[in-house]
Short mmCIF file of N, CA, C and O in Angstrom, two decimals:
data_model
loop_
_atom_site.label_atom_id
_atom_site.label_comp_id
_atom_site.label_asym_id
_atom_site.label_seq_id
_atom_site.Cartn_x
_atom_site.Cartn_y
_atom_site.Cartn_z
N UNK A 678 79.80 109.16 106.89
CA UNK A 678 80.30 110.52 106.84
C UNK A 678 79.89 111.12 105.50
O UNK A 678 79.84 110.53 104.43
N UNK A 679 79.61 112.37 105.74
CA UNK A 679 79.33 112.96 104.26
C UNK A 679 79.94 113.23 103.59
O UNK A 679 80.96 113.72 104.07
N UNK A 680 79.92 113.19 102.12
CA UNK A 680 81.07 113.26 101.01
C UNK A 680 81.35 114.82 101.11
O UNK A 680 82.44 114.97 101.66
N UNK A 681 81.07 115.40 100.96
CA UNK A 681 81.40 117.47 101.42
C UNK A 681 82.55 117.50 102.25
O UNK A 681 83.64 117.93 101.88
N UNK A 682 82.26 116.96 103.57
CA UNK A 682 83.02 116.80 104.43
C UNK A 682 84.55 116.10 104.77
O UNK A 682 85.42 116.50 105.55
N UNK A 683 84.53 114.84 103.85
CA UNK A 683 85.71 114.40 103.33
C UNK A 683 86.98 114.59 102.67
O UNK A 683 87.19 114.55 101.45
N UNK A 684 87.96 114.85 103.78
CA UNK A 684 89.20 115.64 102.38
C UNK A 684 89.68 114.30 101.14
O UNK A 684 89.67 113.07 101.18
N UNK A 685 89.99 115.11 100.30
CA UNK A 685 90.54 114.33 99.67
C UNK A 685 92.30 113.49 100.16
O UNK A 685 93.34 114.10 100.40
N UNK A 686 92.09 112.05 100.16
CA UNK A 686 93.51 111.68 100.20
C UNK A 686 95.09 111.89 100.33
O UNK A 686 96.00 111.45 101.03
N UNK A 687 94.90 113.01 99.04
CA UNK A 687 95.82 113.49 98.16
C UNK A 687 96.16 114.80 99.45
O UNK A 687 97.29 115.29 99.53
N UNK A 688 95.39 115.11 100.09
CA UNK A 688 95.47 116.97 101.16
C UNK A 688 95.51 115.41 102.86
O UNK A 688 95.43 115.76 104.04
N UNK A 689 95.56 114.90 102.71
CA UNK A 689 96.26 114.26 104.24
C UNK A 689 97.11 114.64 104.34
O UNK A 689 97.77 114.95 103.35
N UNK A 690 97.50 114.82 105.41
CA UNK A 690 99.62 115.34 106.13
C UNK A 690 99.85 113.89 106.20
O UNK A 690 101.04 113.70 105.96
N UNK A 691 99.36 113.00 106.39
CA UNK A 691 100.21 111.85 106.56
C UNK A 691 99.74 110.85 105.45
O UNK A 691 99.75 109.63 105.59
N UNK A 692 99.32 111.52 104.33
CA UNK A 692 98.99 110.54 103.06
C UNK A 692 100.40 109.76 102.24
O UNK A 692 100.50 108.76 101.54
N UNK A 693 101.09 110.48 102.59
CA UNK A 693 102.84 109.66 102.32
C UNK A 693 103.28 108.65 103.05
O UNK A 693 104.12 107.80 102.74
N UNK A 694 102.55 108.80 104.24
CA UNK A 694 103.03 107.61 104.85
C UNK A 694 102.86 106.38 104.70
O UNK A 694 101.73 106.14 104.27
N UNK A 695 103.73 105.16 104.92
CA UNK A 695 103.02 103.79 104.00
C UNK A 695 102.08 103.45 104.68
O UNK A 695 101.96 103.65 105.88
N UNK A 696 101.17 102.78 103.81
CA UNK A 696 100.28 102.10 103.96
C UNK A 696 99.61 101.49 105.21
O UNK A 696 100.56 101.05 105.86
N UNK A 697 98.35 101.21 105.95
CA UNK A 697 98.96 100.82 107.34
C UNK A 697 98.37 99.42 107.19
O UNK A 697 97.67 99.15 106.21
N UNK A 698 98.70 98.32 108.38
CA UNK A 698 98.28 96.56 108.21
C UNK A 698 96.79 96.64 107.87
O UNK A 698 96.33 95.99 106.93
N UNK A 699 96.05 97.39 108.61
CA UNK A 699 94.67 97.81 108.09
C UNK A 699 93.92 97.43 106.29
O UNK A 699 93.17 96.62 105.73
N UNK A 700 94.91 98.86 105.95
CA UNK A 700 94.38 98.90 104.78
C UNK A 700 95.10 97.88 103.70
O UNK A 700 94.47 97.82 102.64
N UNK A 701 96.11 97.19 103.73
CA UNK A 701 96.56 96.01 103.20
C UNK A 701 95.72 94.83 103.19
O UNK A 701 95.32 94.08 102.30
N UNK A 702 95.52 94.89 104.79
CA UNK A 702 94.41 93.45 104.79
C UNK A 702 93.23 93.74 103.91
O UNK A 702 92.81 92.76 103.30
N UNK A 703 92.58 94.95 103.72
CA UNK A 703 91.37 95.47 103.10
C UNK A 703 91.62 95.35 101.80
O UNK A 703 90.71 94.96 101.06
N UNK A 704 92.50 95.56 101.45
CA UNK A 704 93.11 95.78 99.88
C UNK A 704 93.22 94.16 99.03
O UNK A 704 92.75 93.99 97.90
N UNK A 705 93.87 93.18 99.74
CA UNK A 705 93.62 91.76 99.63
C UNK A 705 92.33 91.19 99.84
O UNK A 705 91.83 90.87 98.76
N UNK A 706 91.78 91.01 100.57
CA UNK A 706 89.87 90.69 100.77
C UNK A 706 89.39 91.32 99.53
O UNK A 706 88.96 90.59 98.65
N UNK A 707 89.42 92.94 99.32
CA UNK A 707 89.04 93.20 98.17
C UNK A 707 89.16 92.92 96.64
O UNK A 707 88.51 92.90 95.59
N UNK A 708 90.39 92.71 97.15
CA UNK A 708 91.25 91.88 95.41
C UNK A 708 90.60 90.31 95.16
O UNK A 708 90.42 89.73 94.10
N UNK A 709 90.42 90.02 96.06
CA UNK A 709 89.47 88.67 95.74
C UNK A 709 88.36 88.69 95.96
O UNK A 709 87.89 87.66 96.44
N UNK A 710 87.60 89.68 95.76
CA UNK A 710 86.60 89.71 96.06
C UNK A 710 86.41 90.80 94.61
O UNK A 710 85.23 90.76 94.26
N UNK A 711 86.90 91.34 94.08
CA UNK A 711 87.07 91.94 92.74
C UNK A 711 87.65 91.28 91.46
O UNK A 711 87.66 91.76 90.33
N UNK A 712 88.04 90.35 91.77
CA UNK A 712 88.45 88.77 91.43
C UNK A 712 89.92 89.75 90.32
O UNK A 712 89.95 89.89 89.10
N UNK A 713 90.96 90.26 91.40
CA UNK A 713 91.82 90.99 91.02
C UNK A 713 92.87 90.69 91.76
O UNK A 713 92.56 90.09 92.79
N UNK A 714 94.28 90.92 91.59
CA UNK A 714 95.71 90.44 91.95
C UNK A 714 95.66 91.78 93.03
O UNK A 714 95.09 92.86 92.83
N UNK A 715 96.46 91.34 94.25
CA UNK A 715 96.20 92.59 94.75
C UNK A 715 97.43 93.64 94.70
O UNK A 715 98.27 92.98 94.09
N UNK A 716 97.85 94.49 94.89
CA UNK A 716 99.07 95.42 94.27
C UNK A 716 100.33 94.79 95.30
O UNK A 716 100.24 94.53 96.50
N UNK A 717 101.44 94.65 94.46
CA UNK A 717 102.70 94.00 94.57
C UNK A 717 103.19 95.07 95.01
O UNK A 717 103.94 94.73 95.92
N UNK A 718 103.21 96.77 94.86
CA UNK A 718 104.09 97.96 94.82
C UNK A 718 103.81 98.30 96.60
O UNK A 718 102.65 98.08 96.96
N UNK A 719 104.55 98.69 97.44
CA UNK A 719 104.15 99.39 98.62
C UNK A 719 103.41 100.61 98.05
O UNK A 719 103.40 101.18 96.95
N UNK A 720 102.79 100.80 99.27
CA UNK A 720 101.63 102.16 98.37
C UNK A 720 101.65 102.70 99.72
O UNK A 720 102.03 102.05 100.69
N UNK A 721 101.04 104.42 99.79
CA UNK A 721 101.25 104.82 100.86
C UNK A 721 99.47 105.36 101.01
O UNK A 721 98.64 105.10 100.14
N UNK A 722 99.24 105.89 101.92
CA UNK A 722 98.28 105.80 102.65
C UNK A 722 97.11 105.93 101.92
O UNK A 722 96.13 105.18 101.90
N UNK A 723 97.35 107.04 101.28
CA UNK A 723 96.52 107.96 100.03
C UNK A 723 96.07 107.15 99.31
O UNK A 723 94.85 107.05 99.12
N UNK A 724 97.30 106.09 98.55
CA UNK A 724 97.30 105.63 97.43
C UNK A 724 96.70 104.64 97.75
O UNK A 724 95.94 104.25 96.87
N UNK A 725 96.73 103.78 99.06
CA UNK A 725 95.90 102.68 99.25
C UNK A 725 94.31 103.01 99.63
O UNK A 725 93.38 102.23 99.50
N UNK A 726 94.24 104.23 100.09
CA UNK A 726 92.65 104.69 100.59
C UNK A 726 92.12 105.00 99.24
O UNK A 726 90.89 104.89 99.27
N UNK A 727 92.60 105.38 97.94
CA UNK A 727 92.03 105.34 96.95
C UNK A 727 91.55 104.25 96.10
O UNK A 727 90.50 104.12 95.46
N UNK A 728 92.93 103.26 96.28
CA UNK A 728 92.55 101.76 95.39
C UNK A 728 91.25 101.46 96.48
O UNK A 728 90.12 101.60 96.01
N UNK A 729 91.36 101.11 97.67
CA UNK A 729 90.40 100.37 98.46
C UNK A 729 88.60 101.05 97.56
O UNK A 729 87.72 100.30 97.12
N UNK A 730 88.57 102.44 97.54
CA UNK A 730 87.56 102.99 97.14
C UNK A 730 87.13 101.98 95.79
O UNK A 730 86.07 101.36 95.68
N UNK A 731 88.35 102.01 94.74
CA UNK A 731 88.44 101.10 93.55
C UNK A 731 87.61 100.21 93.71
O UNK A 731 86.44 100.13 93.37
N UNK A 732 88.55 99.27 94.48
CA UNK A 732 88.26 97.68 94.66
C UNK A 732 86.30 97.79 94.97
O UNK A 732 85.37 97.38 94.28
N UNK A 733 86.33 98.45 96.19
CA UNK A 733 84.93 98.32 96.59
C UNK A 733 83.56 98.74 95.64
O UNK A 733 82.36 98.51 95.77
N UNK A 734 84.39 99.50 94.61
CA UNK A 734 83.29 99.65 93.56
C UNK A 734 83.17 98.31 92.92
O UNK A 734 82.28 97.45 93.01
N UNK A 735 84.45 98.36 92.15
CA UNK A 735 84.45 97.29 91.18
C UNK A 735 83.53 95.59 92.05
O UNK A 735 82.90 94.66 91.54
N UNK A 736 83.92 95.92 93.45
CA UNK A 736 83.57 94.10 93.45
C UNK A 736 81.68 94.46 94.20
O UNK A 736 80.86 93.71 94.73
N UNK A 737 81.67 95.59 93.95
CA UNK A 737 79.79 95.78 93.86
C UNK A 737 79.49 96.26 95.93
O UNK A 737 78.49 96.08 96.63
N UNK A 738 80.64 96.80 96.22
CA UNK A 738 80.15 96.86 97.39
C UNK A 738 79.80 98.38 97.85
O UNK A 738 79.21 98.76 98.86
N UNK A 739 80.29 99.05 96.88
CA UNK A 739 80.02 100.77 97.15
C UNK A 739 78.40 101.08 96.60
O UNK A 739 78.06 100.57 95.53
N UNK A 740 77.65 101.75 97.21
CA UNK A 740 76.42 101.91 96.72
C UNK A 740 76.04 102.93 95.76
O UNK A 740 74.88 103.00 95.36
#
């Protein structure tokens, strides 16, 4: 998808909502794979679609 086209996180209607099993499982794979602890805090949708972005830089997988 193109970056233009992408809302930001933060403008979702349902970016408050927690987190879903999805992006948890993604968030752990990534944390070890970023050779990082993965977040202890519930996080909500936004907040986890942003770390995931994180993680995938940091562990060399974003291009």
């Amino acid at each position: 998808m193109a970056d233009n086209i992408q809302k930001d996180p933060k403008d979702w209607v349902s970016g408050d909502d927690p987190m879903t099993g999805a992006q948890e499982s993604d968030l752990k794979t990534l944390a070890e794979q970023a050779h990082e602890q993965p977040p202890e805090d519930e996080l909500t949708k936004a907040e986890a679609s942003e770390l995931i972005d994180k993680m995938r830089q940091k562990a060399g997988l974003e291009e």
